[in-house]
Short mmCIF file of C-alpha atoms in Angstrom, two decimals:
data_model
loop_
_atom_site.label_atom_id
_atom_site.label_comp_id
_atom_site.label_asym_id
_atom_site.label_seq_id
_atom_site.Cartn_x
_atom_site.Cartn_y
_atom_site.Cartn_z
CA MET L 11 0.00 0.00 0.00
CA ASP L 12 1.22 3.51 -0.78
CA VAL L 13 2.19 5.58 2.26
CA ILE L 14 1.00 9.17 2.03
CA ARG L 15 3.30 11.95 3.20
CA SER L 16 2.16 14.33 5.90
CA PRO L 17 -0.62 16.81 5.06
CA GLN L 18 1.77 19.71 5.70
CA GLU L 19 4.37 18.37 3.26
CA ILE L 20 1.71 17.61 0.65
CA GLY L 21 0.21 21.06 1.08
CA ALA L 22 3.59 22.73 0.54
CA GLU L 23 4.10 20.76 -2.68
CA LEU L 24 0.63 21.64 -3.97
CA ARG L 25 0.92 25.32 -3.11
CA GLY L 26 4.34 25.65 -4.74
CA ALA L 27 3.12 23.96 -7.94
CA ARG L 28 -0.02 26.11 -8.05
CA CYS L 29 1.98 29.30 -7.62
CA ARG L 30 4.47 28.31 -10.30
CA ALA L 31 1.54 27.69 -12.66
CA ARG L 32 0.14 31.15 -11.76
CA LEU L 33 -3.22 29.76 -10.73
CA THR L 34 -5.42 31.02 -7.92
CA GLN L 35 -6.84 28.75 -5.25
CA ALA L 36 -10.26 29.41 -6.74
CA GLN L 37 -9.12 28.24 -10.19
CA VAL L 38 -7.67 25.01 -8.82
CA GLY L 39 -10.71 24.38 -6.66
CA LYS L 40 -13.18 25.02 -9.47
CA GLY L 41 -11.72 22.24 -11.59
CA GLY L 42 -12.15 19.61 -8.89
CA GLY L 43 -15.27 20.69 -7.08
CA TYR L 44 -13.52 22.38 -4.16
CA SER L 45 -13.95 25.87 -2.82
CA ALA L 46 -11.02 28.25 -2.64
CA SER L 47 -11.12 27.99 1.16
CA ALA L 48 -10.89 24.19 0.90
CA VAL L 49 -7.83 24.48 -1.33
CA SER L 50 -6.37 26.89 1.23
CA ARG L 51 -6.90 24.32 4.01
CA ILE L 52 -5.35 21.58 1.87
CA GLU L 53 -2.28 23.71 1.19
CA ALA L 54 -1.97 24.55 4.90
CA GLY L 55 -2.08 20.85 5.80
CA ARG L 56 -5.36 21.18 7.67
CA MET L 57 -7.43 19.05 5.27
CA ARG L 58 -6.60 15.56 4.05
CA LEU L 59 -7.29 14.33 0.53
CA GLU L 60 -8.45 10.87 -0.43
CA TYR L 61 -5.83 9.01 -2.43
CA ASP L 62 -7.58 9.33 -5.78
CA ARG L 63 -8.09 13.06 -5.26
CA LEU L 64 -4.43 13.41 -4.31
CA LEU L 65 -3.34 11.77 -7.57
CA ALA L 66 -5.72 14.00 -9.46
CA PHE L 67 -4.19 17.10 -7.91
CA ALA L 68 -0.73 15.76 -8.80
CA ALA L 69 -1.71 15.30 -12.44
CA PHE L 70 -3.49 18.65 -12.60
CA LEU L 71 -0.51 20.60 -11.27
CA GLY L 72 2.19 18.58 -13.01
CA ILE L 73 3.65 17.05 -9.84
CA PRO L 74 5.17 13.55 -10.09
CA PRO L 75 2.80 11.46 -7.94
CA ASP L 76 5.61 9.86 -5.96
CA ARG L 77 6.54 13.33 -4.66
CA LEU L 78 3.34 13.12 -2.62
CA THR L 79 3.49 9.45 -1.62
CA GLY L 80 5.87 7.11 0.13
CA THR L 81 6.15 4.73 -2.83
CA PRO L 82 6.45 5.22 -6.58
CA VAL L 83 3.29 5.32 -8.67
CA PRO L 84 3.72 3.43 -11.96
CA GLY L 85 3.67 5.77 -14.92
CA CYS L 86 2.84 5.52 -18.59
CA GLY L 87 4.32 8.72 -19.94
CA PRO L 88 3.79 12.37 -19.21
CA VAL L 89 0.44 13.91 -18.49
CA ASP L 90 0.03 17.18 -20.38
CA THR L 91 -0.44 20.33 -18.35
CA VAL L 92 -0.75 24.01 -19.15
CA GLY L 93 1.94 26.08 -17.45
CA HIS L 94 0.42 29.54 -17.85
CA PRO L 95 -3.24 29.55 -18.92
CA ALA L 96 -3.92 32.74 -20.82
CA ASN L 97 -7.35 32.22 -22.30
CA GLU L 98 -10.57 30.28 -22.03
CA GLU L 99 -9.25 27.38 -24.12
CA ASP L 100 -6.35 26.86 -21.74
CA ALA L 101 -8.70 26.99 -18.75
CA VAL L 102 -10.91 24.34 -20.38
CA ARG L 103 -7.88 22.12 -21.01
CA ARG L 104 -6.91 22.27 -17.35
CA ARG L 105 -10.46 21.67 -16.18
CA SER L 106 -10.81 18.68 -18.50
CA LEU L 107 -7.51 17.22 -17.36
CA PHE L 108 -8.53 17.57 -13.71
CA THR L 109 -11.91 15.91 -14.30
CA GLY L 110 -10.29 13.05 -16.20
CA ALA L 111 -7.75 12.48 -13.48
CA LEU L 112 -10.48 12.29 -10.86
CA ALA L 113 -12.29 9.68 -12.91
CA ILE L 114 -9.19 7.53 -13.25
CA GLY L 115 -8.78 7.27 -9.48
CA ALA L 116 -6.17 5.47 -7.43
CA THR L 117 -5.59 2.65 -9.91
CA ALA L 118 -4.55 5.02 -12.67
CA ALA L 119 -1.11 4.97 -14.21
CA LEU L 120 -0.27 8.63 -13.80
CA GLY L 121 3.15 9.61 -15.07
CA SER L 122 4.42 13.16 -15.26
CA PRO L 123 7.71 14.81 -16.14
CA GLN L 124 9.90 15.71 -13.23
CA THR L 125 9.27 19.27 -12.11
CA SER L 126 12.02 21.83 -12.33
CA VAL L 127 11.80 22.19 -8.55
CA ALA L 128 14.00 19.16 -7.89
CA ALA L 129 15.63 18.74 -11.29
CA ASP L 130 19.14 19.92 -10.46
CA LEU L 131 19.39 18.07 -7.16
CA ALA L 132 17.94 14.95 -8.75
CA ALA L 133 20.46 15.11 -11.56
CA SER L 134 23.36 15.37 -9.12
CA ARG L 135 21.84 12.57 -7.02
CA ALA L 136 21.81 10.06 -9.89
CA GLY L 137 25.21 8.64 -8.98
CA LEU L 138 24.23 8.07 -5.36
CA GLU L 139 20.89 6.60 -6.43
CA ASP L 140 22.64 4.14 -8.75
CA ALA L 141 25.11 3.23 -6.01
CA LEU L 142 22.38 2.50 -3.47
CA LEU L 143 19.93 0.74 -5.78
CA SER L 144 22.13 -0.86 -8.45
CA GLY L 145 25.41 -1.53 -6.69
CA LEU L 146 28.47 0.38 -5.54
CA PRO L 147 31.24 1.21 -8.01
CA PRO L 148 34.58 -0.63 -7.78
CA CYS L 149 36.79 0.70 -5.01
CA ASP L 150 39.60 2.73 -6.57
CA SER L 151 41.99 2.92 -3.58
CA ALA L 152 43.39 0.78 -0.79
CA PRO L 153 40.80 0.44 2.04
CA THR L 154 43.14 1.27 4.90
CA ALA L 155 41.81 2.45 8.24
CA VAL L 156 43.31 5.90 7.65
CA ALA L 157 41.71 6.19 4.21
CA VAL L 158 38.29 5.13 5.51
CA GLN L 159 38.37 7.57 8.43
CA GLY L 160 39.47 10.30 6.06
CA ALA L 161 36.47 9.57 3.84
CA VAL L 162 34.09 9.90 6.79
CA MET L 163 35.71 13.18 7.88
CA ARG L 164 35.46 14.63 4.37
CA ALA L 165 31.83 13.55 4.04
CA ARG L 166 30.88 15.13 7.37
CA ALA L 167 32.73 18.32 6.50
CA ALA L 168 30.91 18.56 3.17
CA LEU L 169 27.55 18.02 4.87
CA GLU L 170 28.24 20.68 7.50
CA ALA L 171 29.36 23.08 4.77
CA GLY L 172 26.14 22.50 2.82
CA ALA L 173 28.01 21.13 -0.21
CA TYR L 174 25.23 18.66 -1.02
CA GLN L 175 25.90 18.16 -4.72
CA GLU L 176 29.62 17.62 -4.13
CA LEU L 177 28.73 15.12 -1.43
CA ASP L 178 26.36 13.34 -3.82
CA ALA L 179 29.22 12.89 -6.24
CA ALA L 180 31.73 11.71 -3.64
CA LEU L 181 29.59 9.32 -1.58
CA PRO L 182 29.46 6.36 -4.03
CA GLN L 183 33.24 5.97 -3.99
CA GLN L 184 33.42 6.66 -0.24
CA LEU L 185 30.83 3.94 0.38
CA ALA L 186 32.75 1.60 -1.91
CA LEU L 187 35.92 2.26 0.09
CA ALA L 188 34.24 1.55 3.44
CA THR L 189 32.56 -1.59 2.04
CA ALA L 190 35.92 -2.87 0.84
CA ALA L 191 37.32 -2.22 4.31
CA VAL L 192 34.52 -4.28 5.87
CA GLY L 193 35.52 -7.10 3.53
CA GLU L 194 38.97 -6.92 5.07
CA GLY L 195 37.63 -7.08 8.62
CA HIS L 196 37.29 -3.44 9.68
CA GLY L 197 35.31 -0.29 8.90
CA THR L 198 31.74 -1.18 9.91
CA GLU L 199 31.39 1.97 12.02
CA ALA L 200 32.60 4.13 9.15
CA LEU L 201 30.29 2.36 6.71
CA SER L 202 27.31 2.99 8.98
CA ALA L 203 28.29 6.66 9.34
CA LEU L 204 28.56 7.10 5.57
CA TYR L 205 25.17 5.49 4.98
CA ALA L 206 23.68 7.79 7.62
CA ILE L 207 25.19 10.76 5.79
CA ALA L 208 23.73 9.40 2.54
CA ALA L 209 20.35 9.33 4.29
CA ARG L 210 20.71 13.00 5.19
CA VAL L 211 21.62 13.84 1.60
CA ALA L 212 18.45 12.04 0.51
CA ILE L 213 16.46 14.21 2.93
CA LYS L 214 18.02 17.34 1.45
CA ALA L 215 16.99 16.19 -2.02
CA GLY L 216 13.49 15.24 -0.88
CA ASP L 217 14.01 11.60 -1.90
CA ASP L 218 12.30 9.50 0.75
CA HIS L 219 12.94 6.24 -1.10
CA LEU L 220 16.73 6.67 -0.92
CA LEU L 221 16.40 7.81 2.70
CA ILE L 222 14.79 4.51 3.65
CA VAL L 223 17.41 2.44 1.80
CA ALA L 224 20.35 4.36 3.25
CA ALA L 225 18.96 4.34 6.81
CA ASP L 226 18.38 0.59 6.69
CA ARG L 227 21.95 -0.04 5.56
CA ALA L 228 23.29 2.27 8.24
CA VAL L 229 21.44 0.22 10.86
CA GLN L 230 22.73 -3.07 9.46
CA ALA L 231 26.36 -1.93 9.36
CA ALA L 232 26.19 -0.60 12.93
CA ARG L 233 24.65 -3.84 14.18
CA ASP L 234 27.17 -5.98 12.33
CA GLY L 235 30.01 -4.12 13.99
CA GLY L 236 28.40 -3.68 17.41
CA HIS L 237 28.71 0.12 17.47
CA PRO L 238 26.08 1.69 19.79
CA LEU L 239 26.71 5.31 18.80
CA ALA L 240 26.59 4.54 15.09
CA LEU L 241 23.41 2.53 15.68
CA ALA L 242 21.85 5.48 17.51
CA GLU L 243 22.54 7.80 14.56
CA ALA L 244 21.22 5.18 12.13
CA HIS L 245 18.02 4.93 14.15
CA ARG L 246 17.73 8.72 14.01
CA MET L 247 17.65 8.40 10.22
CA VAL L 248 15.04 5.64 10.49
CA SER L 249 13.01 8.01 12.65
CA SER L 250 13.31 10.66 9.95
CA GLY L 251 11.95 8.19 7.41
CA TYR L 252 8.89 7.48 9.54
CA ARG L 253 8.36 11.20 10.14
CA ARG L 254 8.49 12.03 6.45
CA ALA L 255 5.93 9.29 5.83
CA GLY L 256 3.60 11.00 8.31
CA ARG L 257 3.96 8.29 10.98
CA TYR L 258 4.83 10.70 13.75
CA ASP L 259 4.10 8.48 16.74
CA ARG L 260 6.27 5.70 15.33
CA ALA L 261 9.03 8.16 14.41
CA ALA L 262 9.16 9.61 17.93
CA GLN L 263 9.06 6.13 19.45
CA VAL L 264 12.08 5.00 17.42
CA ALA L 265 14.13 8.05 18.43
CA VAL L 266 13.23 7.93 22.13
CA ARG L 267 13.83 4.21 22.39
CA ALA L 268 17.25 4.60 20.75
CA ALA L 269 18.12 7.33 23.27
CA GLU L 270 17.06 5.13 26.17
CA GLU L 271 18.99 2.12 24.88
CA LEU L 272 22.20 4.13 24.98
CA ALA L 273 21.89 4.33 28.76
CA SER L 274 22.82 0.65 29.05
CA ALA L 275 25.52 0.67 26.37
CA ARG L 276 28.97 0.08 27.83
CA GLY L 277 32.30 1.60 26.96
CA ILE L 278 30.96 4.91 25.62
CA PRO L 279 32.43 8.17 26.99
CA ALA L 280 29.84 10.10 28.95
CA GLY L 281 30.02 13.18 26.74
CA ALA L 282 29.56 11.23 23.55
CA ARG L 283 26.65 9.29 25.06
CA ALA L 284 24.90 12.49 26.17
CA SER L 285 25.46 14.07 22.76
CA ALA L 286 23.86 11.16 20.92
CA GLN L 287 20.97 10.96 23.39
CA GLY L 288 20.32 14.69 23.15
CA GLN L 289 20.34 14.58 19.36
CA LEU L 290 17.78 11.78 19.39
CA LEU L 291 15.53 13.53 21.91
CA ALA L 292 15.67 16.80 19.98
CA THR L 293 14.75 14.92 16.82
CA ALA L 294 11.83 13.33 18.67
CA ALA L 295 10.70 16.78 19.84
CA TYR L 296 10.62 18.07 16.28
CA THR L 297 8.70 14.95 15.26
CA ALA L 298 6.13 15.50 18.00
CA ALA L 299 5.66 19.06 16.75
CA LYS L 300 5.11 17.79 13.22
CA GLY L 301 2.36 15.62 14.67
CA ALA L 302 0.82 18.70 16.34
CA ASP L 303 1.70 17.39 19.82
CA ARG L 304 2.82 20.59 21.52
CA SER L 305 3.07 19.22 25.05
CA GLY L 306 5.04 16.19 23.85
CA ALA L 307 7.41 18.41 21.86
CA MET L 308 8.08 20.67 24.85
CA GLU L 309 8.65 17.71 27.16
CA LEU L 310 11.13 16.12 24.76
CA LEU L 311 12.94 19.43 24.29
CA ALA L 312 13.29 19.70 28.06
CA ARG L 313 14.76 16.20 28.18
CA ALA L 314 17.21 17.06 25.40
CA ARG L 315 18.19 20.25 27.22
CA ALA L 316 18.86 18.28 30.41
CA VAL L 317 21.51 16.13 28.73
CA ALA L 318 22.93 18.73 26.33
CA GLY L 319 25.13 20.37 28.94
CA ARG L 320 26.93 17.07 29.48
CA SER L 321 27.50 16.44 25.78
CA ASP L 322 30.51 16.63 23.51
CA GLU L 323 29.86 19.07 20.72
CA HIS L 324 30.95 16.52 18.12
CA THR L 325 30.11 12.85 18.08
CA VAL L 326 29.10 10.12 15.62
CA GLY L 327 26.02 11.97 14.40
CA GLY L 328 27.86 15.26 13.98
CA TRP L 329 27.54 18.54 15.85
CA PHE L 330 25.42 18.75 19.01
CA GLY L 331 25.24 20.80 22.19
CA PRO L 332 23.01 23.23 24.09
CA ARG L 333 22.67 25.46 21.04
CA GLN L 334 21.40 22.52 19.02
CA VAL L 335 18.51 22.23 21.47
CA ALA L 336 17.85 25.95 21.06
CA LEU L 337 17.85 25.50 17.30
CA HIS L 338 15.34 22.68 17.59
CA GLU L 339 13.19 24.94 19.76
CA VAL L 340 13.01 27.39 16.85
CA SER L 341 11.98 24.56 14.52
CA VAL L 342 9.37 23.28 16.97
CA HIS L 343 7.70 26.69 17.37
CA GLN L 344 7.75 27.22 13.61
CA VAL L 345 6.11 23.86 12.91
CA LEU L 346 3.51 24.51 15.61
CA ARG L 347 2.58 27.75 13.82
CA ALA L 348 3.80 30.04 16.59
CA PRO L 349 5.92 32.36 14.42
CA ASP L 350 6.41 35.02 17.09
CA ARG L 351 7.87 32.42 19.46
CA ALA L 352 10.02 30.95 16.70
CA VAL L 353 11.53 34.33 15.84
CA ALA L 354 12.05 35.17 19.52
CA ALA L 355 13.79 31.82 20.08
CA ALA L 356 15.99 32.40 17.03
CA ARG L 357 17.12 35.76 18.40
CA ARG L 358 18.43 34.00 21.51
CA VAL L 359 20.73 31.74 19.45
CA ASP L 360 24.34 32.84 19.03
CA PRO L 361 25.12 31.86 15.41
CA ARG L 362 28.88 32.31 15.75
CA GLY L 363 30.73 29.09 15.07
CA LEU L 364 27.68 27.14 13.94
CA PRO L 365 28.25 24.74 11.06
CA LEU L 366 27.13 26.49 7.89
CA GLU L 367 24.43 23.90 7.21
CA ARG L 368 22.93 24.41 10.66
CA ALA L 369 23.13 28.20 10.40
CA ALA L 370 21.29 28.00 7.09
CA ARG L 371 18.59 25.79 8.62
CA LEU L 372 18.13 28.33 11.40
CA ASP L 373 17.61 31.12 8.88
CA LEU L 374 15.25 28.90 6.90
CA ASP L 375 13.13 28.28 9.99
CA VAL L 376 13.05 32.03 10.54
CA ALA L 377 12.00 32.57 6.92
CA ARG L 378 9.16 30.09 7.30
CA ALA L 379 8.07 31.72 10.54
CA TYR L 380 7.95 35.16 8.93
CA ASN L 381 6.00 33.67 6.02
CA ASP L 382 3.45 32.20 8.46
CA TRP L 383 3.36 35.57 10.20
CA GLY L 384 2.46 37.34 6.96
CA ARG L 385 5.71 39.34 6.81
CA PRO L 386 7.11 38.63 3.33
CA GLU L 387 9.92 41.20 3.35
CA GLU L 388 11.41 39.72 6.53
CA CYS L 389 10.91 36.27 5.01
CA LEU L 390 12.98 37.24 1.96
CA ARG L 391 15.72 38.74 4.15
CA ALA L 392 15.99 35.43 6.00
CA LEU L 393 16.08 33.52 2.70
CA LEU L 394 18.90 35.76 1.49
CA SER L 395 20.80 34.85 4.67
CA VAL L 396 20.25 31.18 3.84
CA GLU L 397 21.62 31.79 0.36
CA ARG L 398 24.73 33.54 1.69
CA ALA L 399 25.47 30.69 4.09
CA VAL L 400 24.63 27.69 1.88
CA PRO L 401 23.62 28.53 -1.71
CA GLN L 402 22.47 24.97 -2.38
CA GLU L 403 19.95 25.13 0.48
CA VAL L 404 17.75 27.65 -1.32
CA ARG L 405 17.49 25.33 -4.32
CA ARG L 406 15.95 22.50 -2.31
CA PRO L 407 12.35 21.60 -3.20
CA GLY L 408 10.79 22.87 0.01
CA THR L 409 12.67 26.18 -0.10
CA ARG L 410 11.71 26.74 -3.72
CA ALA L 411 8.08 26.10 -2.86
CA LEU L 412 8.31 28.73 -0.11
CA THR L 413 9.87 31.19 -2.56
CA ALA L 414 7.21 30.51 -5.18
CA GLY L 415 4.49 31.12 -2.62
CA LEU L 416 6.01 34.52 -1.83
CA LEU L 417 6.45 35.35 -5.49
CA PHE L 418 2.81 34.84 -6.34
CA GLY L 419 1.45 36.18 -3.06
CA PRO L 420 -0.46 39.43 -2.69
CA ALA L 421 2.47 41.61 -1.65
CA HIS L 422 5.18 43.03 -3.90
CA VAL L 423 8.58 42.36 -2.33
CA PRO L 424 11.54 44.18 -3.90
CA GLY L 425 14.27 41.77 -5.00
CA LEU L 426 12.08 38.69 -4.69
CA ARG L 427 11.72 38.04 -8.39
CA GLU L 428 15.48 38.15 -8.89
CA PHE L 429 15.99 35.76 -5.98
CA ALA L 430 13.35 33.39 -7.36
CA ALA L 431 14.95 33.44 -10.81
CA ARG L 432 18.46 32.58 -9.63
CA THR L 433 17.28 29.85 -7.22
CA GLY L 434 15.01 28.09 -9.72
CA ALA L 435 11.67 28.96 -8.12
CA LEU L 436 10.70 31.05 -11.12
CA PRO L 437 10.25 29.01 -14.33
CA VAL L 438 12.34 30.22 -17.26
#
């Protein structure tokens, strides 16, 4: 059975596609028998669609159906859409397409061309996708312990710098190196770490299928080698997979259980243990917020904060410490649609010395909060900060959808059109 993504994630996809097509909510709703207010609720994640209606929306707006589901939908070629309806004939074509898609229903074979939203990241991800699904390339260097550890360090550094496309290109050979090392009796911890990093790259690209594959392999490598910290980080990626599939309770359960299991793991330095536990609990807090569980999110944040002061700032999963909890607090308030609290929490974070990727995510949370707050100029300023820190972050699917929503919103924001054009949110 297909697993539907969360209503909030689906709504963001639909709104971005509608804005890029320069359609109003009323125009989209009219074609499928919805009111403009219903389309608004769908885009805000407050109204769920039946599966056949979801596929119809995907076809109508030119979204590949598997962008909205947890499994691929078989396709039979592209479904024609009209990018910029300019007359009555174009409006009729869209209305007819929508009606036909509704009639086909969930058993339809709906194929569509890949949207420009994810095209560049998807193109750069092809090598990693082939490596994970079709087999790793031959290892081109000696799999010594030093070489394997160097590969992990370079991969982490690239992730923290926000060099996602470069990481995409390097990971297949790095995974091949670590796999060859495992064949020689060492390197399972490094292999698990690299697969966990691959899972995070998949998240950046919005590819939930690769996330699941990479997370599973990270778990297996950590278990094979008996590495508790690596296993904890792998389970954090598993939790992310459940969260992105909309299974928030299960996602939080996986993360919390992994944090609790570390308490009985032997031979782990106290700081490293606390860091991994805090990372898991902060992840669980964000997950609870995604599931609209405010009290659960606050409780889990408090638990993460309690262990953060005892943590090492760097451990198997990467950077963590008290500021990481503060950063998650910003994310939690933003997801819970409390933009004033999110912005206030962000102002309390000292950004000096943060990894670039994390600084960019902070600014992105601020941008989303200002967007929810109805303050588009402040939203653009935050997006420009994201671009300065990590240019590739503003070309991610979710960020482009946010930009497109601003671009076709009611307010004129100076500089927005130029930003949208250079980040790919504005079709050319």
